[in-house]
Amino acid sequence: VTELPLDALETLKSIVGPSGVHDDGTLLEAACKDYFGRHTGTAGAIVFPDTLQAVVECIAACDAHGLDITPQGGKTGLVCGSIPSATGTGIILNLSRLNVIREIDPVNRSVVVDAGVTVAQLHDALQPHELIFPISIGSDGECQIGGVVSTNAGGHSVFRYGMTRHQVLGIEAVLPNATVISNLRALRKDNVGYDLSQLLCGAEGTLGIITGVALKVLPKPIQTSAAFLSLTSIDAVIQLYSKVSTTLSDFLTAFEILPDNGVQLIKRHVPDGVAPAVKQASWYILLEVNSASAAIDLGDILNAELASHFENGLILDAVVSQSESQRKQIWKCREALVFAQGRHGPVLSHDVSVRIPCIPALIDRGRAAILDIIQDVEIICFGHVGDGNLHFNVAHNGPYPAFSRDWQHRIERALYSVVQDLGGSISAEHGIGEKRRHVMSYSRSDCDIDAMRMIKHALDPNGHMNRGKIFGSRT
Ligand SMILES: Cc1cc2nc3c(=O)[nH]c(=O)nc-3n(C[C@H](O)[C@H](O)[C@H](O)COP(=O)(O)OP(=O)(O)OC[C@H]3O[C@@H](n4cnc5c(N)ncnc54)[C@H](O)[C@@H]3O)c2cc1C
């Protein structure tokens, strides 16, 4: 914790009230630690504005006192974007008190919400209207709309619905100079000049504070089925994807991959997340279909499709959910993998993407490159294979407390060189934050990064807004 100038503290208290500013104590300390408690930053205070006007005044006050601002939502981001840097001297601006669902328009199929509304809160509010917001991620209960928009989060259903930015119809935000840009009219077509809302999607809080968002929503599916499949090779996985993404295309919402070593870790560390009983194989696929139409029988369509792939030998074994609770149990296994790795020991996580036909090469070459450096590890590749996105994690088998920095960097360099060679991305959905800024050049040219810096400088010439995030050294 660093000390803020007394007059700055008093100004902030006069804006949000004394209960909206914490300049010491456990709340501030917790706000400076990342989700897994592995990284810690420093700040002089955490501030909780509860209106747009209060956000404007807080930013103007910080500007006047030369203070940096770290925008913070649910703090579930995985690249240290929402905690201040270790040498931070400014404030954390937390949006959780801005949490009103402003409007639900079932005919326009849109909502307007405050940035601090959690994703789970929005899902619940849409239930009575028979509508859904199609972004769903493992952190739904905590992550906020402002956070998922700022990270352009993905999740399980990108294959069908797109990333968060594809759901955004407009944004209200306070820029670093304390002016407000606002486009919450929820128009589907609006080509007037630059799209400022899209510029802020995925900007990780470096260009301003998002205070409100207009989002698309969709009719709630009335039929949903999940299947858990075992397959003997990664080539079979890609062949199956190629077939079902055509035949089930209008219905397919998820095509997730789990490796056998990951499923074995779940058995050991998360007993209630155990995978459905299918024959053991090297890879498992979690596939989900849904439909908002009652005119077809989705179960029949799915069963017929899977049967044809038993016959052609692509699928070794399968379980199809017969009820909502079975569907949830299948997903529980997928969610359990994240926690099983954490319980197993130190894990280095990487969030990469390539074009789908390149996935077998990514797995083979990535594994070989890592095993060249370190042998006593489990390489666990899982995730949203239908989007070309794999979480390429390296878990320690040895009795070591952690990976050394040297290993981390060597493993990163080895894997990201393969990703670069295959024309992929070193951050498919988690963003850059502070953790990945030194490796941006594996996926972006110097010209690209310079153009980003120019935009940042134009909107935030003093660099106060989320200092140290995205931009760093060019290694
Ligand atoms: C268990 C778990 C599962 C996850 N699964 C997925 C997944 O499947 N797909 C995926 O893409 N991600 C996933 N994530 C990470 C994902 O980035 C976050 O869960 C979510 O997008 C961040 O929302 P948040 O409100 O917690 O934002 P925070 O972590 O608080 O902030 C994230 C970034 O956004 C900025 N920010 C936050 N709010 C605002 C605002 N109002 N205005 C401007 N900037 C703001 C912050 O400064 C920071 O840079 C997962 C995380 C966890 C812990």
Coordinates of C-alpha atoms and ligand atoms in Angstrom, one line a residue:
V1 CA 0.0 0.0 0.0
T2 CA 1.3 3.5 -0.9
E3 CA 0.1 6.7 0.6
L4 CA -2.0 9.2 -1.5
P5 CA -1.6 12.9 -1.0
L6 CA -4.1 13.9 1.7
D7 CA -5.9 16.5 -0.5
A8 CA -6.4 13.8 -3.2
L9 CA -7.9 11.4 -0.7
E10 CA -10.2 14.1 0.6
T11 CA -11.4 15.0 -2.9
L12 CA -12.1 11.3 -3.7
K13 CA -14.1 11.0 -0.4
S14 CA -16.1 14.1 -1.2
I15 CA -17.1 12.5 -4.5
V16 CA -18.1 9.0 -3.5
G17 CA -18.6 9.4 0.3
P18 CA -16.2 8.1 3.0
S19 CA -17.5 4.5 2.7
G20 CA -16.6 4.5 -1.0
V21 CA -12.8 5.0 -0.4
H22 CA -10.5 2.5 1.4
D23 CA -6.9 3.6 1.8
D24 CA -5.9 0.7 4.0
G25 CA -7.1 -2.6 5.4
T26 CA -7.9 -6.0 4.0
L27 CA -10.2 -4.8 1.2
L28 CA -7.4 -2.8 -0.4
E29 CA -4.9 -5.5 0.2
A30 CA -7.2 -8.1 -1.5
A31 CA -7.8 -5.8 -4.4
C32 CA -4.1 -5.6 -5.1
K33 CA -3.7 -9.4 -5.4
D34 CA -4.6 -11.3 -8.6
Y35 CA -7.3 -14.0 -8.8
F36 CA -5.0 -16.8 -7.8
G37 CA -3.1 -14.7 -5.2
R38 CA 0.2 -15.2 -7.0
H39 CA 0.9 -11.6 -8.0
T40 CA 0.6 -8.4 -5.9
G41 CA 0.5 -4.8 -6.9
T42 CA 0.4 -1.6 -4.8
A43 CA -2.1 1.3 -4.7
G44 CA -3.0 4.2 -2.4
A45 CA -6.7 3.5 -2.3
I46 CA -9.6 1.5 -3.8
V47 CA -12.5 3.7 -4.8
F48 CA -16.1 2.6 -5.5
P49 CA -18.1 5.2 -7.5
D50 CA -21.8 4.4 -7.9
T51 CA -22.8 6.8 -10.7
L52 CA -21.5 7.9 -14.1
Q53 CA -21.0 11.4 -12.7
A54 CA -18.9 10.1 -9.8
V55 CA -16.7 8.2 -12.3
V56 CA -16.2 11.4 -14.3
E57 CA -15.3 13.4 -11.1
C58 CA -12.9 10.6 -9.8
I59 CA -11.1 10.6 -13.2
A60 CA -10.9 14.4 -13.2
A61 CA -9.6 14.4 -9.6
C62 CA -6.9 11.8 -10.5
D63 CA -5.9 13.8 -13.5
A64 CA -5.6 17.0 -11.5
H65 CA -3.4 15.1 -8.9
G66 CA -1.4 13.2 -11.4
L67 CA -2.6 9.8 -10.1
D68 CA -2.8 6.6 -12.1
I69 CA -6.0 4.7 -12.3
T70 CA -6.4 0.9 -12.4
P71 CA -9.9 0.0 -13.6
Q72 CA -11.2 -3.1 -11.8
G73 CA -14.3 -5.3 -12.3
G74 CA -14.6 -8.8 -10.8
K75 CA -10.8 -9.3 -10.8
T76 CA -11.1 -12.7 -12.5
G77 CA -8.8 -11.7 -15.4
L78 CA -5.9 -14.0 -15.8
V79 CA -3.1 -11.7 -17.0
C80 CA -2.8 -9.2 -14.1
G81 CA -4.7 -6.5 -16.0
S82 CA -7.0 -5.4 -13.1
I83 CA -4.4 -5.1 -10.3
P84 CA -1.9 -2.2 -10.2
S85 CA 1.7 -2.9 -10.9
A86 CA 4.2 -3.6 -8.1
T87 CA 5.3 0.0 -8.2
G88 CA 1.8 1.5 -8.5
T89 CA 1.2 4.8 -6.7
G90 CA -2.4 5.6 -7.8
I91 CA -5.9 4.3 -7.2
I92 CA -7.9 1.2 -8.1
L93 CA -11.3 2.2 -9.5
N94 CA -13.7 -0.6 -8.8
L95 CA -17.0 -0.7 -10.8
S96 CA -19.0 -3.1 -8.6
R97 CA -21.3 -0.4 -7.2
L98 CA -22.4 0.5 -10.7
N99 CA -24.7 -2.5 -11.1
V100 CA -28.1 -1.6 -12.4
I101 CA -29.8 -3.4 -15.4
R102 CA -31.1 -0.3 -17.1
E103 CA -33.3 -1.8 -19.8
I104 CA -34.3 -5.2 -21.3
D105 CA -36.0 -4.8 -24.8
P106 CA -37.3 -8.3 -25.8
V107 CA -38.4 -7.0 -29.3
N108 CA -35.2 -5.3 -30.2
R109 CA -33.4 -8.3 -28.5
S110 CA -31.1 -6.0 -26.6
V111 CA -30.2 -4.9 -23.0
V112 CA -28.5 -1.9 -21.5
V113 CA -26.6 -2.6 -18.3
D114 CA -24.2 -0.9 -16.0
A115 CA -20.6 -2.1 -16.3
G116 CA -20.6 -3.6 -12.8
V117 CA -23.4 -6.0 -13.4
T118 CA -22.0 -9.6 -13.2
V119 CA -22.5 -12.0 -16.1
A120 CA -24.5 -14.3 -13.8
Q121 CA -26.7 -11.4 -12.7
L122 CA -27.5 -10.7 -16.3
H123 CA -28.3 -14.3 -17.1
D124 CA -30.7 -14.4 -14.1
A125 CA -32.4 -11.2 -15.1
L126 CA -33.0 -12.5 -18.7
Q127 CA -34.6 -15.8 -17.5
P128 CA -38.2 -14.5 -17.1
H129 CA -38.0 -12.9 -20.6
E130 CA -37.0 -16.3 -22.2
L131 CA -33.8 -14.6 -23.4
I132 CA -30.1 -15.4 -23.1
F133 CA -26.8 -13.5 -23.2
P134 CA -24.6 -16.0 -25.0
I135 CA -21.3 -15.4 -23.2
S136 CA -20.8 -17.9 -20.4
I137 CA -17.5 -18.5 -18.7
G138 CA -16.2 -20.3 -15.7
S139 CA -16.1 -17.0 -13.7
D140 CA -19.7 -16.0 -14.5
G141 CA -20.6 -15.4 -10.8
E142 CA -17.8 -12.8 -10.3
C143 CA -16.8 -11.3 -13.6
Q144 CA -18.6 -8.1 -14.7
I145 CA -19.9 -6.9 -18.0
G146 CA -17.3 -4.1 -18.0
G147 CA -14.6 -6.7 -17.4
V148 CA -15.7 -9.2 -20.1
V149 CA -16.1 -6.3 -22.6
S150 CA -12.7 -4.9 -21.7
T151 CA -11.0 -8.3 -22.1
N152 CA -13.3 -9.3 -25.1
A153 CA -13.8 -12.6 -23.3
G154 CA -14.6 -15.8 -25.2
G155 CA -15.8 -18.9 -23.4
H156 CA -17.5 -22.1 -24.5
S157 CA -19.9 -20.8 -27.2
V158 CA -17.7 -18.5 -29.4
F159 CA -18.0 -21.1 -32.1
R160 CA -21.7 -20.3 -32.5
Y161 CA -22.1 -16.7 -31.2
G162 CA -18.7 -15.0 -31.4
M163 CA -16.6 -13.3 -28.8
T164 CA -17.9 -10.6 -26.4
R165 CA -17.3 -7.8 -28.9
H166 CA -19.8 -9.5 -31.3
Q167 CA -22.5 -9.0 -28.7
V168 CA -21.7 -5.3 -28.1
L169 CA -24.1 -2.8 -29.7
G170 CA -22.6 0.2 -28.0
I171 CA -20.7 1.5 -25.0
E172 CA -20.8 4.4 -22.5
A173 CA -17.3 5.2 -21.2
V174 CA -15.3 7.9 -19.4
L175 CA -12.1 8.8 -21.3
P176 CA -8.9 9.7 -19.5
N177 CA -9.6 13.4 -20.0
A178 CA -12.9 12.9 -18.0
T179 CA -15.2 13.3 -21.0
V180 CA -18.0 10.9 -21.7
I181 CA -18.5 9.0 -24.9
S182 CA -21.9 7.3 -25.2
N183 CA -23.7 5.1 -27.6
L184 CA -26.3 3.1 -25.8
R185 CA -29.1 3.3 -28.4
A186 CA -28.8 -0.4 -29.1
L187 CA -28.9 0.0 -32.9
R188 CA -28.0 -3.0 -35.1
K189 CA -26.8 -0.8 -37.9
D190 CA -24.9 2.5 -37.3
N191 CA -22.0 3.4 -39.6
V192 CA -21.5 7.0 -38.5
G193 CA -17.7 7.5 -38.3
Y194 CA -15.3 5.4 -36.3
D195 CA -16.7 2.7 -34.0
L196 CA -15.5 4.0 -30.7
S197 CA -17.4 1.3 -28.8
Q198 CA -15.4 -1.5 -30.6
L199 CA -12.2 0.4 -29.9
L200 CA -12.8 0.0 -26.2
C201 CA -13.7 -3.7 -26.5
G202 CA -10.6 -5.6 -25.6
A203 CA -8.7 -2.4 -24.6
E204 CA -8.2 -3.9 -21.1
G205 CA -9.0 -0.6 -19.4
T206 CA -6.1 1.3 -21.1
L207 CA -8.3 3.8 -23.0
G208 CA -11.0 4.6 -20.5
I209 CA -13.5 3.4 -17.9
I210 CA -16.6 1.6 -19.4
T211 CA -19.6 2.5 -17.3
G212 CA -22.5 1.1 -19.4
V213 CA -23.0 -1.4 -22.3
A214 CA -25.7 -2.1 -24.8
L215 CA -25.7 -5.8 -25.7
K216 CA -27.4 -8.2 -28.0
V217 CA -29.5 -11.0 -26.5
L218 CA -31.1 -14.1 -28.0
P219 CA -34.1 -16.3 -27.6
K220 CA -33.6 -18.9 -25.0
P221 CA -32.9 -22.4 -26.5
I222 CA -35.7 -24.9 -25.6
Q223 CA -33.6 -28.0 -26.4
T224 CA -30.0 -28.5 -25.3
S225 CA -28.0 -31.7 -25.4
A226 CA -24.4 -32.4 -24.5
A227 CA -22.3 -35.4 -25.5
F228 CA -18.9 -36.7 -24.2
L229 CA -16.9 -38.6 -26.8
S230 CA -13.7 -40.5 -26.7
L231 CA -11.4 -40.5 -29.8
T232 CA -8.1 -42.2 -30.3
S233 CA -6.1 -39.5 -32.1
I234 CA -6.0 -35.7 -32.6
D235 CA -6.4 -36.2 -36.3
A236 CA -9.7 -38.0 -35.6
V237 CA -10.7 -34.9 -33.5
I238 CA -10.1 -32.6 -36.4
Q239 CA -11.8 -34.8 -38.9
L240 CA -14.9 -35.1 -36.6
Y241 CA -14.9 -31.3 -36.2
S242 CA -14.8 -30.8 -39.9
K243 CA -17.8 -33.1 -40.3
V244 CA -20.0 -32.0 -37.4
S245 CA -19.3 -28.3 -37.9
T246 CA -21.0 -28.8 -41.3
T247 CA -23.8 -31.2 -40.5
L248 CA -24.7 -29.8 -37.1
S249 CA -23.7 -26.2 -37.9
D250 CA -27.0 -24.4 -37.0
F251 CA -27.1 -26.2 -33.7
L252 CA -23.5 -26.7 -32.6
T253 CA -22.6 -24.4 -29.7
A254 CA -19.5 -26.0 -28.2
F255 CA -16.7 -28.3 -29.3
E256 CA -14.3 -28.6 -26.4
I257 CA -11.3 -30.9 -26.1
L258 CA -9.9 -32.6 -23.0
P259 CA -6.8 -34.8 -23.0
D260 CA -6.6 -38.2 -21.1
N261 CA -3.8 -37.0 -18.8
G262 CA -6.2 -34.1 -17.8
V263 CA -9.0 -36.5 -17.1
Q264 CA -6.7 -38.6 -15.0
L265 CA -5.8 -35.5 -13.0
I266 CA -9.5 -34.8 -12.4
K267 CA -10.0 -38.3 -11.1
R268 CA -7.1 -37.8 -8.6
H269 CA -7.8 -34.3 -7.5
V270 CA -11.5 -33.4 -8.0
P271 CA -13.5 -36.6 -7.4
D272 CA -17.0 -35.0 -8.0
G273 CA -15.9 -33.7 -11.4
V274 CA -15.3 -37.2 -12.8
A275 CA -15.8 -37.6 -16.5
P276 CA -18.8 -39.6 -17.9
A277 CA -18.1 -43.4 -18.3
V278 CA -16.7 -43.7 -21.8
K279 CA -13.9 -46.0 -23.0
Q280 CA -10.5 -44.5 -22.2
A281 CA -8.8 -42.9 -25.1
S282 CA -6.2 -40.2 -25.7
W283 CA -8.7 -37.4 -26.3
Y284 CA -12.2 -36.6 -25.3
I285 CA -14.6 -34.1 -26.9
L286 CA -17.4 -32.3 -25.1
L287 CA -19.9 -31.3 -27.8
E288 CA -23.1 -29.3 -27.2
V289 CA -26.0 -28.5 -29.5
N290 CA -29.1 -26.4 -28.8
S291 CA -32.1 -25.0 -30.6
A292 CA -34.8 -22.4 -29.9
S293 CA -37.2 -24.3 -32.2
A294 CA -39.6 -27.0 -31.1
A295 CA -40.2 -28.0 -34.8
I296 CA -37.3 -30.5 -34.7
D297 CA -36.1 -33.3 -32.4
L298 CA -32.5 -32.3 -31.6
G299 CA -31.8 -35.5 -29.6
D300 CA -32.6 -37.5 -32.8
I301 CA -30.4 -35.3 -35.0
L302 CA -27.5 -35.6 -32.5
N303 CA -27.9 -39.4 -32.1
A304 CA -28.0 -40.0 -35.9
E305 CA -24.9 -37.8 -36.4
L306 CA -22.9 -39.6 -33.7
A307 CA -24.0 -43.0 -35.0
S308 CA -22.6 -42.2 -38.4
H309 CA -19.2 -41.5 -36.8
F310 CA -19.2 -44.7 -34.9
E311 CA -19.7 -46.5 -38.2
N312 CA -16.9 -44.6 -39.9
G313 CA -14.6 -45.2 -36.9
L314 CA -14.0 -41.6 -35.9
I315 CA -15.6 -42.0 -32.5
L316 CA -14.6 -44.8 -30.1
D317 CA -17.3 -44.3 -27.4
A318 CA -19.9 -41.7 -26.4
V319 CA -22.3 -40.7 -23.7
V320 CA -25.2 -38.3 -24.6
S321 CA -27.0 -36.4 -21.8
Q322 CA -30.5 -37.6 -21.2
S323 CA -31.4 -34.8 -18.7
E324 CA -30.3 -31.4 -17.6
S325 CA -28.5 -32.8 -14.6
Q326 CA -26.5 -35.2 -16.8
R327 CA -25.7 -32.2 -19.1
K328 CA -24.4 -30.2 -16.1
Q329 CA -22.3 -33.2 -14.9
I330 CA -20.6 -33.4 -18.3
W331 CA -19.7 -29.7 -18.1
K332 CA -18.6 -30.1 -14.5
C333 CA -15.8 -32.4 -15.7
R334 CA -14.7 -29.7 -18.1
E335 CA -14.7 -27.0 -15.4
A336 CA -12.9 -29.4 -13.0
L337 CA -9.9 -29.6 -15.2
V338 CA -8.8 -26.0 -14.3
F339 CA -9.0 -26.8 -10.6
A340 CA -7.4 -30.3 -10.9
Q341 CA -4.3 -28.7 -12.4
G342 CA -4.0 -26.2 -9.6
R343 CA -4.3 -29.0 -7.0
H344 CA -1.7 -31.1 -8.8
G345 CA 1.0 -28.4 -8.4
P346 CA 2.6 -25.5 -10.1
V347 CA 1.2 -24.9 -13.6
L348 CA 2.4 -22.6 -16.4
S349 CA -0.6 -21.6 -18.5
H350 CA -0.7 -20.5 -22.1
D351 CA -3.8 -19.4 -24.0
V352 CA -3.0 -19.8 -27.7
S353 CA -4.8 -20.1 -31.0
V354 CA -4.1 -21.3 -34.5
R355 CA -6.2 -22.1 -37.6
I356 CA -8.1 -25.3 -36.8
P357 CA -6.2 -27.6 -39.4
C358 CA -3.0 -26.5 -37.6
I359 CA -4.0 -27.9 -34.2
P360 CA -2.3 -31.3 -34.6
A361 CA 0.9 -29.6 -35.6
L362 CA 0.6 -27.1 -32.7
I363 CA 0.2 -30.0 -30.2
D364 CA 3.0 -32.2 -31.6
R365 CA 5.5 -29.4 -32.1
G366 CA 4.6 -27.5 -29.0
R367 CA 5.0 -30.7 -26.8
A368 CA 8.3 -31.6 -28.4
A369 CA 9.7 -28.1 -27.9
I370 CA 8.7 -28.1 -24.3
L371 CA 9.9 -31.6 -23.5
D372 CA 13.3 -30.6 -25.0
I373 CA 13.6 -28.1 -22.1
I374 CA 12.0 -30.0 -19.2
Q375 CA 10.9 -33.6 -18.9
D376 CA 9.2 -34.1 -15.6
V377 CA 6.0 -32.4 -16.6
E378 CA 2.4 -33.1 -17.8
I379 CA 1.5 -31.1 -20.9
I380 CA -2.2 -30.6 -20.7
C381 CA -3.8 -29.2 -23.9
F382 CA -7.5 -28.5 -23.5
G383 CA -10.1 -25.9 -24.4
H384 CA -12.1 -24.4 -27.2
V385 CA -10.8 -26.5 -30.1
G386 CA -13.8 -25.5 -32.2
D387 CA -12.4 -21.9 -32.1
G388 CA -8.8 -23.1 -32.7
N389 CA -8.1 -22.0 -29.1
L390 CA -6.1 -24.3 -26.8
H391 CA -5.0 -23.8 -23.2
F392 CA -1.5 -25.2 -23.5
N393 CA -0.6 -25.8 -19.9
V394 CA 2.5 -27.3 -18.4
A395 CA 2.1 -28.9 -14.9
H396 CA 5.0 -30.0 -12.8
N397 CA 5.2 -33.6 -11.7
G398 CA 8.3 -33.1 -9.5
P399 CA 8.6 -32.1 -5.9
Y400 CA 9.5 -28.5 -6.8
P401 CA 7.6 -25.5 -5.2
A402 CA 7.4 -23.6 -8.5
F403 CA 8.9 -23.3 -12.0
S404 CA 12.0 -21.1 -12.0
R405 CA 11.8 -17.9 -14.0
D406 CA 14.4 -19.2 -16.4
W407 CA 12.2 -22.3 -17.2
Q408 CA 9.1 -20.1 -17.6
H409 CA 10.8 -17.9 -20.1
R410 CA 12.4 -20.8 -22.0
I411 CA 9.1 -22.7 -22.1
E412 CA 7.3 -19.6 -23.3
R413 CA 9.8 -18.9 -26.0
A414 CA 9.7 -22.5 -27.2
L415 CA 5.9 -22.6 -27.4
Y416 CA 5.3 -19.1 -28.8
S417 CA 7.9 -19.7 -31.5
V418 CA 5.8 -22.7 -32.7
V419 CA 2.6 -20.6 -32.5
Q420 CA 4.3 -17.8 -34.4
D421 CA 5.5 -20.2 -37.1
L422 CA 2.0 -21.5 -37.5
G423 CA 0.6 -18.0 -37.8
G424 CA -1.3 -18.2 -34.5
S425 CA -1.9 -15.9 -31.5
I426 CA -0.1 -16.0 -28.1
S427 CA -3.2 -14.7 -26.4
A428 CA -6.5 -16.0 -27.8
E429 CA -8.9 -14.8 -25.1
H430 CA -7.2 -13.7 -21.9
G431 CA -5.6 -10.5 -23.3
I432 CA -2.1 -9.1 -22.6
G433 CA -2.4 -7.3 -19.2
E434 CA 1.0 -7.1 -17.5
K435 CA 1.8 -10.8 -17.8
R436 CA 2.0 -11.2 -21.5
R437 CA 3.2 -7.8 -22.7
H438 CA 6.8 -9.0 -23.1
V439 CA 5.7 -11.6 -25.7
M440 CA 3.3 -9.4 -27.8
S441 CA 5.8 -9.3 -30.7
Y442 CA 5.2 -13.1 -31.3
S443 CA 1.8 -12.1 -32.6
R444 CA 2.0 -8.4 -33.6
S445 CA 4.4 -6.5 -35.8
D446 CA 6.3 -3.4 -34.6
C447 CA 4.1 -1.3 -36.9
D448 CA 0.9 -2.8 -35.3
I449 CA 2.3 -2.1 -31.8
D450 CA 3.3 1.5 -32.8
A451 CA -0.2 2.2 -34.1
M452 CA -1.7 0.9 -30.8
R453 CA 0.7 3.2 -28.9
M454 CA -0.4 6.2 -31.0
I455 CA -4.1 5.5 -30.2
K456 CA -3.2 5.1 -26.5
H457 CA -1.2 8.4 -26.6
A458 CA -3.9 10.3 -28.4
L459 CA -6.5 9.4 -25.8
D460 CA -4.3 9.2 -22.7
P461 CA -1.3 11.5 -23.2
N462 CA -0.2 11.2 -19.6
G463 CA -0.5 7.4 -19.5
H464 CA -2.6 7.4 -16.3
M465 CA -5.2 4.9 -17.4
N466 CA -4.1 1.4 -16.4
R467 CA -0.4 2.2 -16.6
G468 CA 1.9 -0.7 -17.5
K469 CA -0.8 -2.8 -19.1
I470 CA -0.5 -4.1 -22.7
F471 CA 2.6 -2.0 -23.6
G472 CA 6.0 -3.0 -22.4
S473 CA 9.4 -3.9 -23.6
R474 CA 9.7 -5.4 -27.1
T475 CA 11.4 -8.7 -26.5
Ligands
LIG1 C1 -12.4 -19.7 -13.4 C2 -12.2 -18.8 -14.6 C3 -12.6 -19.1 -15.9 C4 -12.4 -18.2 -17.0 N1 -12.8 -18.7 -18.2 C5 -12.6 -17.8 -19.2 C6 -13.0 -18.2 -20.5 O1 -13.5 -19.3 -20.8 N2 -12.9 -17.3 -21.5 C7 -12.3 -16.1 -21.3 O2 -12.2 -15.3 -22.3 N3 -11.9 -15.7 -20.1 C8 -12.0 -16.5 -19.1 N4 -11.5 -16.1 -17.8 C9 -10.8 -14.8 -17.7 C10 -11.7 -13.6 -18.1 O3 -10.8 -12.6 -18.6 C11 -12.4 -13.0 -17.0 O4 -13.2 -14.0 -16.2 C12 -13.4 -11.8 -17.3 O5 -13.4 -11.5 -18.7 C13 -12.9 -10.6 -16.6 O6 -13.9 -9.9 -16.0 P1 -13.7 -9.1 -14.6 O7 -14.9 -8.3 -14.4 O8 -13.3 -10.1 -13.6 O9 -12.5 -8.1 -15.0 P2 -11.2 -7.8 -14.2 O10 -10.4 -9.0 -14.0 O11 -11.5 -7.0 -13.1 O12 -10.5 -6.9 -15.3 C14 -10.0 -7.4 -16.5 C15 -9.5 -6.2 -17.4 O13 -10.5 -5.4 -17.7 C16 -10.3 -4.0 -17.2 N5 -11.6 -3.6 -16.7 C17 -12.5 -4.2 -15.8 N6 -13.6 -3.5 -15.7 C18 -13.5 -2.4 -16.5 C19 -14.3 -1.3 -16.9 N7 -15.5 -1.2 -16.4 N8 -13.9 -0.4 -17.7 C20 -12.6 -0.5 -18.3 N9 -11.8 -1.5 -18.0 C21 -12.2 -2.5 -17.1 C22 -9.3 -4.2 -16.1 O14 -8.5 -3.1 -15.9 C23 -8.4 -5.4 -16.7 O15 -7.5 -4.9 -17.6 C24 -11.7 -17.0 -16.8 C25 -11.3 -16.6 -15.5 C26 -11.5 -17.5 -14.4 C27 -11.1 -17.1 -13.1

